[in-house]
Amino acid sequence: GNSVTQMEGPVTLSEEAFLTINCTYTATGYPSLFWYVQYPGEGLQLLLKATKADDKGSNKGFEATYRKETTSFHLEKGSVQVSDSAVYFCALISAGGTSYGKLTFGQGTILTVHP
Amino acid sequence: NAGVTQTPKFRVLKTGQSMTLLCAQDMNHEYMYWYRQDPGMGLRLIHYSVGEGTTAKGEVPDGYNVSRLKKQNFLLGLESAAPSQTSVYFCASRGDGYYGYTFGSGTRLTVV
């Protein structure tokens, strides 16, 4: 079956530090990959996505590249802000079959950014 | 445009009690999903629906039932609540594309 593994958290950084959150996956075929963000007290919001190998998703200064050879989709940001404090989820959808577009999530990584 | 609305937002139940969580979407989406979120485990799929009148089991369906009598509503029922069902429950819906997921703001359920 499909699975997503994220780096252990929580992650605590100072403002303007570089962020990397590792994500690796196991899936059949060619999944679409996503990063979702959950701010305190809110639901999940799509942060970025990539649908095929070597695609780079980007949004709000965050980036992630779909690496098929290493089955990875690591999230990066060059300079984090206090407002980036949230929980980040890596996720995938396997196309076709009976998946019905079901999202499979990693365990989430809590990011806290201090001024 | 309200998107996905979940009610209630918070609830405390005693072991053995029953309750229903309501999810309503106003985007005419075909697909609807119920997830539970637990610390260190991400979101896990409980049940889902691919259209009005349909339901199917997800990854962790035991102890829950669902119904989709109307396209816009997806109900999650707990017939006899257990402490292991203490969690945050999220509903989501999407249209035909894989990228159009919309999540509700969640229901925090505590079973004592």
PDB file of C-alpha atoms in Angstrom:
ATOM      1  CA  GLY A   1       0.000   0.000   0.000  1.00  0.00           C
ATOM      2  CA  ASN A   2       0.892   3.671  -0.056  1.00  0.00           C
ATOM      3  CA  SER A   3       2.804   5.282   2.764  1.00  0.00           C
ATOM      4  CA  VAL A   4       4.477   8.606   3.567  1.00  0.00           C
ATOM      5  CA  THR A   5       7.242   9.127   6.100  1.00  0.00           C
ATOM      6  CA  GLN A   6       8.220  12.547   7.411  1.00  0.00           C
ATOM      7  CA  MET A   7      11.160  13.563   9.523  1.00  0.00           C
ATOM      8  CA  GLU A   8      10.612  13.470  13.247  1.00  0.00           C
ATOM      9  CA  GLY A   9       9.650  16.723  14.871  1.00  0.00           C
ATOM     10  CA  PRO A  10       9.093  19.135  16.378  1.00  0.00           C
ATOM     11  CA  VAL A  11      11.359  21.555  14.572  1.00  0.00           C
ATOM     12  CA  THR A  12      12.303  24.817  16.266  1.00  0.00           C
ATOM     13  CA  LEU A  13      14.060  27.567  14.331  1.00  0.00           C
ATOM     14  CA  SER A  14      14.947  31.209  14.668  1.00  0.00           C
ATOM     15  CA  GLU A  15      13.455  33.707  12.264  1.00  0.00           C
ATOM     16  CA  GLU A  16      15.308  33.869   8.911  1.00  0.00           C
ATOM     17  CA  ALA A  17      16.787  30.390   9.344  1.00  0.00           C
ATOM     18  CA  PHE A  18      16.756  27.808   6.547  1.00  0.00           C
ATOM     19  CA  LEU A  19      14.086  25.126   6.751  1.00  0.00           C
ATOM     20  CA  THR A  20      14.130  21.559   5.482  1.00  0.00           C
ATOM     21  CA  ILE A  21      11.465  18.989   6.302  1.00  0.00           C
ATOM     22  CA  ASN A  22      12.212  15.592   4.825  1.00  0.00           C
ATOM     23  CA  CYS A  23       9.543  13.453   3.219  1.00  0.00           C
ATOM     24  CA  THR A  24       9.850  10.063   1.535  1.00  0.00           C
ATOM     25  CA  TYR A  25       7.105   7.916   0.102  1.00  0.00           C
ATOM     26  CA  THR A  26       6.149   4.452  -1.048  1.00  0.00           C
ATOM     27  CA  ALA A  27       3.513   4.132  -3.732  1.00  0.00           C
ATOM     28  CA  THR A  28       2.562   2.165  -6.806  1.00  0.00           C
ATOM     29  CA  GLY A  29       2.792   3.882 -10.143  1.00  0.00           C
ATOM     30  CA  TYR A  30       3.329   7.611 -10.351  1.00  0.00           C
ATOM     31  CA  PRO A  31       1.647   9.402  -7.464  1.00  0.00           C
ATOM     32  CA  SER A  32       0.942  13.093  -7.160  1.00  0.00           C
ATOM     33  CA  LEU A  33       2.683  14.659  -4.174  1.00  0.00           C
ATOM     34  CA  PHE A  34       1.517  17.430  -1.873  1.00  0.00           C
ATOM     35  CA  TRP A  35       2.485  19.524   1.101  1.00  0.00           C
ATOM     36  CA  TYR A  36      -0.358  20.689   3.320  1.00  0.00           C
ATOM     37  CA  VAL A  37      -0.112  23.207   6.151  1.00  0.00           C
ATOM     38  CA  GLN A  38      -2.277  23.432   9.259  1.00  0.00           C
ATOM     39  CA  TYR A  39      -2.232  26.663  11.236  1.00  0.00           C
ATOM     40  CA  PRO A  40      -3.349  26.550  14.883  1.00  0.00           C
ATOM     41  CA  GLY A  41      -7.072  25.896  15.209  1.00  0.00           C
ATOM     42  CA  GLU A  42      -7.636  25.585  11.482  1.00  0.00           C
ATOM     43  CA  GLY A  43      -8.111  22.892   8.876  1.00  0.00           C
ATOM     44  CA  LEU A  44      -5.524  21.818   6.334  1.00  0.00           C
ATOM     45  CA  GLN A  45      -4.617  24.047   3.404  1.00  0.00           C
ATOM     46  CA  LEU A  46      -2.771  23.002   0.279  1.00  0.00           C
ATOM     47  CA  LEU A  47       0.686  24.584   0.289  1.00  0.00           C
ATOM     48  CA  LEU A  48       2.155  23.168  -2.920  1.00  0.00           C
ATOM     49  CA  LYS A  49       1.992  20.180  -5.214  1.00  0.00           C
ATOM     50  CA  ALA A  50       3.901  18.274  -7.902  1.00  0.00           C
ATOM     51  CA  THR A  51       2.399  15.787 -10.287  1.00  0.00           C
ATOM     52  CA  LYS A  52       5.359  14.173 -12.069  1.00  0.00           C
ATOM     53  CA  ALA A  53       9.030  13.440 -11.645  1.00  0.00           C
ATOM     54  CA  ASP A  54      11.357  16.493 -11.462  1.00  0.00           C
ATOM     55  CA  ASP A  55       8.413  18.879 -11.052  1.00  0.00           C
ATOM     56  CA  LYS A  56       9.057  21.629  -8.521  1.00  0.00           C
ATOM     57  CA  GLY A  57       6.106  22.905  -6.530  1.00  0.00           C
ATOM     58  CA  SER A  58       6.401  26.335  -4.959  1.00  0.00           C
ATOM     59  CA  ASN A  59       4.275  28.745  -2.960  1.00  0.00           C
ATOM     60  CA  LYS A  60       4.856  31.483  -0.350  1.00  0.00           C
ATOM     61  CA  GLY A  61       8.630  30.950  -0.530  1.00  0.00           C
ATOM     62  CA  PHE A  62       8.352  27.202   0.068  1.00  0.00           C
ATOM     63  CA  GLU A  63       9.629  24.714  -2.505  1.00  0.00           C
ATOM     64  CA  ALA A  64       9.674  20.962  -2.974  1.00  0.00           C
ATOM     65  CA  THR A  65      10.966  18.862  -5.872  1.00  0.00           C
ATOM     66  CA  TYR A  66       9.496  15.493  -6.893  1.00  0.00           C
ATOM     67  CA  ARG A  67      12.469  13.097  -6.893  1.00  0.00           C
ATOM     68  CA  LYS A  68      11.409   9.745  -8.279  1.00  0.00           C
ATOM     69  CA  GLU A  69      14.862   8.178  -7.999  1.00  0.00           C
ATOM     70  CA  THR A  70      14.947   8.767  -4.245  1.00  0.00           C
ATOM     71  CA  THR A  71      11.150   8.693  -3.742  1.00  0.00           C
ATOM     72  CA  SER A  72      11.376  11.993  -1.898  1.00  0.00           C
ATOM     73  CA  PHE A  73       9.590  15.344  -1.751  1.00  0.00           C
ATOM     74  CA  HIS A  74      11.490  17.434   0.775  1.00  0.00           C
ATOM     75  CA  LEU A  75      10.063  20.828   1.776  1.00  0.00           C
ATOM     76  CA  GLU A  76      12.445  23.806   1.901  1.00  0.00           C
ATOM     77  CA  LYS A  77      12.300  27.505   2.645  1.00  0.00           C
ATOM     78  CA  GLY A  78      15.258  29.829   2.589  1.00  0.00           C
ATOM     79  CA  SER A  79      14.179  32.205   5.352  1.00  0.00           C
ATOM     80  CA  VAL A  80      11.367  31.285   7.730  1.00  0.00           C
ATOM     81  CA  GLN A  81       9.133  33.745   9.513  1.00  0.00           C
ATOM     82  CA  VAL A  82       7.261  33.539  12.799  1.00  0.00           C
ATOM     83  CA  SER A  83       4.055  33.316  10.771  1.00  0.00           C
ATOM     84  CA  ASP A  84       5.264  30.008   9.272  1.00  0.00           C
ATOM     85  CA  SER A  85       4.767  28.296  12.619  1.00  0.00           C
ATOM     86  CA  ALA A  86       2.338  25.473  11.871  1.00  0.00           C
ATOM     87  CA  VAL A  87       2.068  21.743  11.298  1.00  0.00           C
ATOM     88  CA  TYR A  88       3.238  20.550   7.883  1.00  0.00           C
ATOM     89  CA  PHE A  89       1.979  17.351   6.264  1.00  0.00           C
ATOM     90  CA  CYS A  90       3.423  15.554   3.284  1.00  0.00           C
ATOM     91  CA  ALA A  91       0.829  13.570   1.339  1.00  0.00           C
ATOM     92  CA  LEU A  92       0.283  11.637  -1.855  1.00  0.00           C
ATOM     93  CA  ILE A  93      -2.472  10.438  -4.134  1.00  0.00           C
ATOM     94  CA  SER A  94      -2.054   7.429  -6.374  1.00  0.00           C
ATOM     95  CA  ALA A  95      -3.726   7.934  -9.700  1.00  0.00           C
ATOM     96  CA  GLY A  96      -6.105   5.396 -11.124  1.00  0.00           C
ATOM     97  CA  GLY A  97      -7.332   2.075  -9.816  1.00  0.00           C
ATOM     98  CA  THR A  98      -9.687   2.183  -6.871  1.00  0.00           C
ATOM     99  CA  SER A  99      -7.845   4.891  -4.976  1.00  0.00           C
ATOM    100  CA  TYR A 100     -10.676   7.371  -5.629  1.00  0.00           C
ATOM    101  CA  GLY A 101      -8.213  10.156  -5.065  1.00  0.00           C
ATOM    102  CA  LYS A 102      -7.658   9.298  -1.433  1.00  0.00           C
ATOM    103  CA  LEU A 103      -4.906  11.266   0.269  1.00  0.00           C
ATOM    104  CA  THR A 104      -2.312   9.344   2.248  1.00  0.00           C
ATOM    105  CA  PHE A 105      -0.617  11.550   4.853  1.00  0.00           C
ATOM    106  CA  GLY A 106       2.645  11.528   6.693  1.00  0.00           C
ATOM    107  CA  GLN A 107       2.596  11.957  10.445  1.00  0.00           C
ATOM    108  CA  GLY A 108       3.059  15.728  10.342  1.00  0.00           C
ATOM    109  CA  THR A 109       5.924  17.948  11.490  1.00  0.00           C
ATOM    110  CA  ILE A 110       5.374  20.734  13.981  1.00  0.00           C
ATOM    111  CA  LEU A 111       7.381  23.841  13.105  1.00  0.00           C
ATOM    112  CA  THR A 112       7.895  26.620  15.628  1.00  0.00           C
ATOM    113  CA  VAL A 113       9.734  29.779  14.583  1.00  0.00           C
ATOM    114  CA  HIS A 114      11.002  32.160  17.261  1.00  0.00           C
ATOM    115  CA  PRO A 115      11.684  35.889  16.699  1.00  0.00           C
TER     116      PRO A 115
ATOM    117  CA  ASN B   1     -18.953  30.720  -0.092  1.00  0.00           C
ATOM    118  CA  ALA B   2     -18.676  28.706   3.122  1.00  0.00           C
ATOM    119  CA  GLY B   3     -16.743  25.751   1.684  1.00  0.00           C
ATOM    120  CA  VAL B   4     -16.803  22.843   4.135  1.00  0.00           C
ATOM    121  CA  THR B   5     -18.567  23.330   7.454  1.00  0.00           C
ATOM    122  CA  GLN B   6     -18.276  20.909  10.345  1.00  0.00           C
ATOM    123  CA  THR B   7     -20.533  20.832  13.382  1.00  0.00           C
ATOM    124  CA  PRO B   8     -20.008  20.722  16.269  1.00  0.00           C
ATOM    125  CA  LYS B   9     -16.525  22.172  16.771  1.00  0.00           C
ATOM    126  CA  PHE B  10     -16.052  20.649  20.201  1.00  0.00           C
ATOM    127  CA  ARG B  11     -17.748  17.836  22.093  1.00  0.00           C
ATOM    128  CA  VAL B  12     -17.172  15.804  25.222  1.00  0.00           C
ATOM    129  CA  LEU B  13     -18.836  12.399  25.410  1.00  0.00           C
ATOM    130  CA  LYS B  14     -19.035   9.758  28.073  1.00  0.00           C
ATOM    131  CA  THR B  15     -18.018   6.230  27.178  1.00  0.00           C
ATOM    132  CA  GLY B  16     -20.932   4.424  25.551  1.00  0.00           C
ATOM    133  CA  GLN B  17     -22.754   7.548  24.376  1.00  0.00           C
ATOM    134  CA  SER B  18     -23.563   8.108  20.747  1.00  0.00           C
ATOM    135  CA  MET B  19     -23.282  11.153  18.543  1.00  0.00           C
ATOM    136  CA  THR B  20     -23.257  12.313  14.934  1.00  0.00           C
ATOM    137  CA  LEU B  21     -20.792  14.688  13.340  1.00  0.00           C
ATOM    138  CA  LEU B  22     -22.115  16.685  10.413  1.00  0.00           C
ATOM    139  CA  CYS B  23     -20.143  17.803   7.395  1.00  0.00           C
ATOM    140  CA  ALA B  24     -21.741  20.110   4.858  1.00  0.00           C
ATOM    141  CA  GLN B  25     -20.230  21.416   1.613  1.00  0.00           C
ATOM    142  CA  ASP B  26     -21.650  23.951  -0.799  1.00  0.00           C
ATOM    143  CA  MET B  27     -19.321  23.354  -3.766  1.00  0.00           C
ATOM    144  CA  ASN B  28     -21.307  20.554  -5.406  1.00  0.00           C
ATOM    145  CA  HIS B  29     -18.382  18.174  -4.856  1.00  0.00           C
ATOM    146  CA  GLU B  30     -18.885  14.490  -5.570  1.00  0.00           C
ATOM    147  CA  TYR B  31     -16.242  13.126  -3.217  1.00  0.00           C
ATOM    148  CA  MET B  32     -16.295  13.496   0.547  1.00  0.00           C
ATOM    149  CA  TYR B  33     -13.986  12.094   3.213  1.00  0.00           C
ATOM    150  CA  TRP B  34     -13.764  11.729   6.978  1.00  0.00           C
ATOM    151  CA  TYR B  35     -10.300  11.688   8.573  1.00  0.00           C
ATOM    152  CA  ARG B  36      -9.130  11.503  12.138  1.00  0.00           C
ATOM    153  CA  GLN B  37      -5.986  13.249  13.315  1.00  0.00           C
ATOM    154  CA  ASP B  38      -3.958  11.887  16.183  1.00  0.00           C
ATOM    155  CA  PRO B  39      -0.575  13.116  17.457  1.00  0.00           C
ATOM    156  CA  GLY B  40       2.335  11.534  15.602  1.00  0.00           C
ATOM    157  CA  MET B  41       0.037   9.663  13.208  1.00  0.00           C
ATOM    158  CA  GLY B  42      -1.019  12.273  10.702  1.00  0.00           C
ATOM    159  CA  LEU B  43      -4.505  12.013   9.258  1.00  0.00           C
ATOM    160  CA  ARG B  44      -6.044   8.604   8.726  1.00  0.00           C
ATOM    161  CA  LEU B  45      -9.031   7.949   6.505  1.00  0.00           C
ATOM    162  CA  ILE B  46     -12.120   6.611   8.291  1.00  0.00           C
ATOM    163  CA  HIS B  47     -14.755   6.478   5.540  1.00  0.00           C
ATOM    164  CA  TYR B  48     -15.352   8.152   2.219  1.00  0.00           C
ATOM    165  CA  SER B  49     -18.052   8.675  -0.376  1.00  0.00           C
ATOM    166  CA  VAL B  50     -17.778   8.947  -4.152  1.00  0.00           C
ATOM    167  CA  GLY B  51     -21.265  10.361  -4.614  1.00  0.00           C
ATOM    168  CA  GLU B  52     -24.729  10.727  -3.153  1.00  0.00           C
ATOM    169  CA  GLY B  53     -25.952   7.463  -1.657  1.00  0.00           C
ATOM    170  CA  THR B  54     -22.509   5.818  -1.630  1.00  0.00           C
ATOM    171  CA  THR B  55     -20.107   5.118   1.214  1.00  0.00           C
ATOM    172  CA  ALA B  56     -16.941   3.037   1.580  1.00  0.00           C
ATOM    173  CA  LYS B  57     -14.506   2.050   4.323  1.00  0.00           C
ATOM    174  CA  GLY B  58     -11.168   3.713   4.682  1.00  0.00           C
ATOM    175  CA  GLU B  59      -8.145   2.797   6.727  1.00  0.00           C
ATOM    176  CA  VAL B  60      -9.686   2.905  10.236  1.00  0.00           C
ATOM    177  CA  PRO B  61     -13.463   2.361   9.935  1.00  0.00           C
ATOM    178  CA  ASP B  62     -14.160   0.290  13.050  1.00  0.00           C
ATOM    179  CA  GLY B  63     -16.545   1.929  15.523  1.00  0.00           C
ATOM    180  CA  TYR B  64     -17.856   4.448  12.975  1.00  0.00           C
ATOM    181  CA  ASN B  65     -20.725   4.572  10.510  1.00  0.00           C
ATOM    182  CA  VAL B  66     -21.457   7.104   7.783  1.00  0.00           C
ATOM    183  CA  SER B  67     -24.277   8.197   5.537  1.00  0.00           C
ATOM    184  CA  ARG B  68     -24.515  10.358   2.417  1.00  0.00           C
ATOM    185  CA  LEU B  69     -28.233  10.786   1.853  1.00  0.00           C
ATOM    186  CA  LYS B  70     -27.767  14.198   0.257  1.00  0.00           C
ATOM    187  CA  LYS B  71     -24.871  15.193  -1.968  1.00  0.00           C
ATOM    188  CA  GLN B  72     -23.932  18.149   0.198  1.00  0.00           C
ATOM    189  CA  ASN B  73     -23.891  16.312   3.540  1.00  0.00           C
ATOM    190  CA  PHE B  74     -21.696  13.546   4.912  1.00  0.00           C
ATOM    191  CA  LEU B  75     -22.503  12.320   8.426  1.00  0.00           C
ATOM    192  CA  LEU B  76     -20.139  10.428  10.710  1.00  0.00           C
ATOM    193  CA  GLY B  77     -21.729   8.455  13.538  1.00  0.00           C
ATOM    194  CA  LEU B  78     -20.328   6.959  16.690  1.00  0.00           C
ATOM    195  CA  GLU B  79     -22.811   4.430  18.070  1.00  0.00           C
ATOM    196  CA  SER B  80     -20.996   3.683  21.334  1.00  0.00           C
ATOM    197  CA  ALA B  81     -18.113   6.049  21.977  1.00  0.00           C
ATOM    198  CA  ALA B  82     -14.839   4.741  23.390  1.00  0.00           C
ATOM    199  CA  PRO B  83     -11.845   6.664  24.808  1.00  0.00           C
ATOM    200  CA  SER B  84      -9.803   5.462  21.806  1.00  0.00           C
ATOM    201  CA  GLN B  85     -12.029   7.644  19.636  1.00  0.00           C
ATOM    202  CA  THR B  86     -10.766  10.806  21.308  1.00  0.00           C
ATOM    203  CA  SER B  87      -9.348  12.698  18.361  1.00  0.00           C
ATOM    204  CA  VAL B  88      -9.742  15.633  16.019  1.00  0.00           C
ATOM    205  CA  TYR B  89     -12.008  14.776  13.102  1.00  0.00           C
ATOM    206  CA  PHE B  90     -11.683  16.456   9.732  1.00  0.00           C
ATOM    207  CA  CYS B  91     -14.065  16.336   6.838  1.00  0.00           C
ATOM    208  CA  ALA B  92     -12.921  17.086   3.298  1.00  0.00           C
ATOM    209  CA  SER B  93     -14.491  17.274  -0.110  1.00  0.00           C
ATOM    210  CA  ARG B  94     -13.211  17.515  -3.655  1.00  0.00           C
ATOM    211  CA  GLY B  95     -14.434  17.759  -7.205  1.00  0.00           C
ATOM    212  CA  ASP B  96     -13.097  15.810 -10.146  1.00  0.00           C
ATOM    213  CA  GLY B  97      -9.480  16.912  -9.872  1.00  0.00           C
ATOM    214  CA  TYR B  98      -7.026  15.577  -7.308  1.00  0.00           C
ATOM    215  CA  TYR B  99      -5.914  19.039  -6.305  1.00  0.00           C
ATOM    216  CA  GLY B 100      -9.158  20.563  -5.212  1.00  0.00           C
ATOM    217  CA  TYR B 101      -9.423  19.215  -1.704  1.00  0.00           C
ATOM    218  CA  THR B 102     -11.185  21.522   0.762  1.00  0.00           C
ATOM    219  CA  PHE B 103     -10.953  20.717   4.440  1.00  0.00           C
ATOM    220  CA  GLY B 104     -13.259  21.720   7.243  1.00  0.00           C
ATOM    221  CA  SER B 105     -11.879  23.304  10.399  1.00  0.00           C
ATOM    222  CA  GLY B 106     -12.289  20.134  12.444  1.00  0.00           C
ATOM    223  CA  THR B 107     -14.225  18.732  15.388  1.00  0.00           C
ATOM    224  CA  ARG B 108     -12.350  18.074  18.609  1.00  0.00           C
ATOM    225  CA  LEU B 109     -13.952  15.090  20.335  1.00  0.00           C
ATOM    226  CA  THR B 110     -13.050  13.892  23.807  1.00  0.00           C
ATOM    227  CA  VAL B 111     -14.454  10.629  25.169  1.00  0.00           C
ATOM    228  CA  VAL B 112     -14.145  10.245  28.932  1.00  0.00           C
TER     229      VAL B 112
END
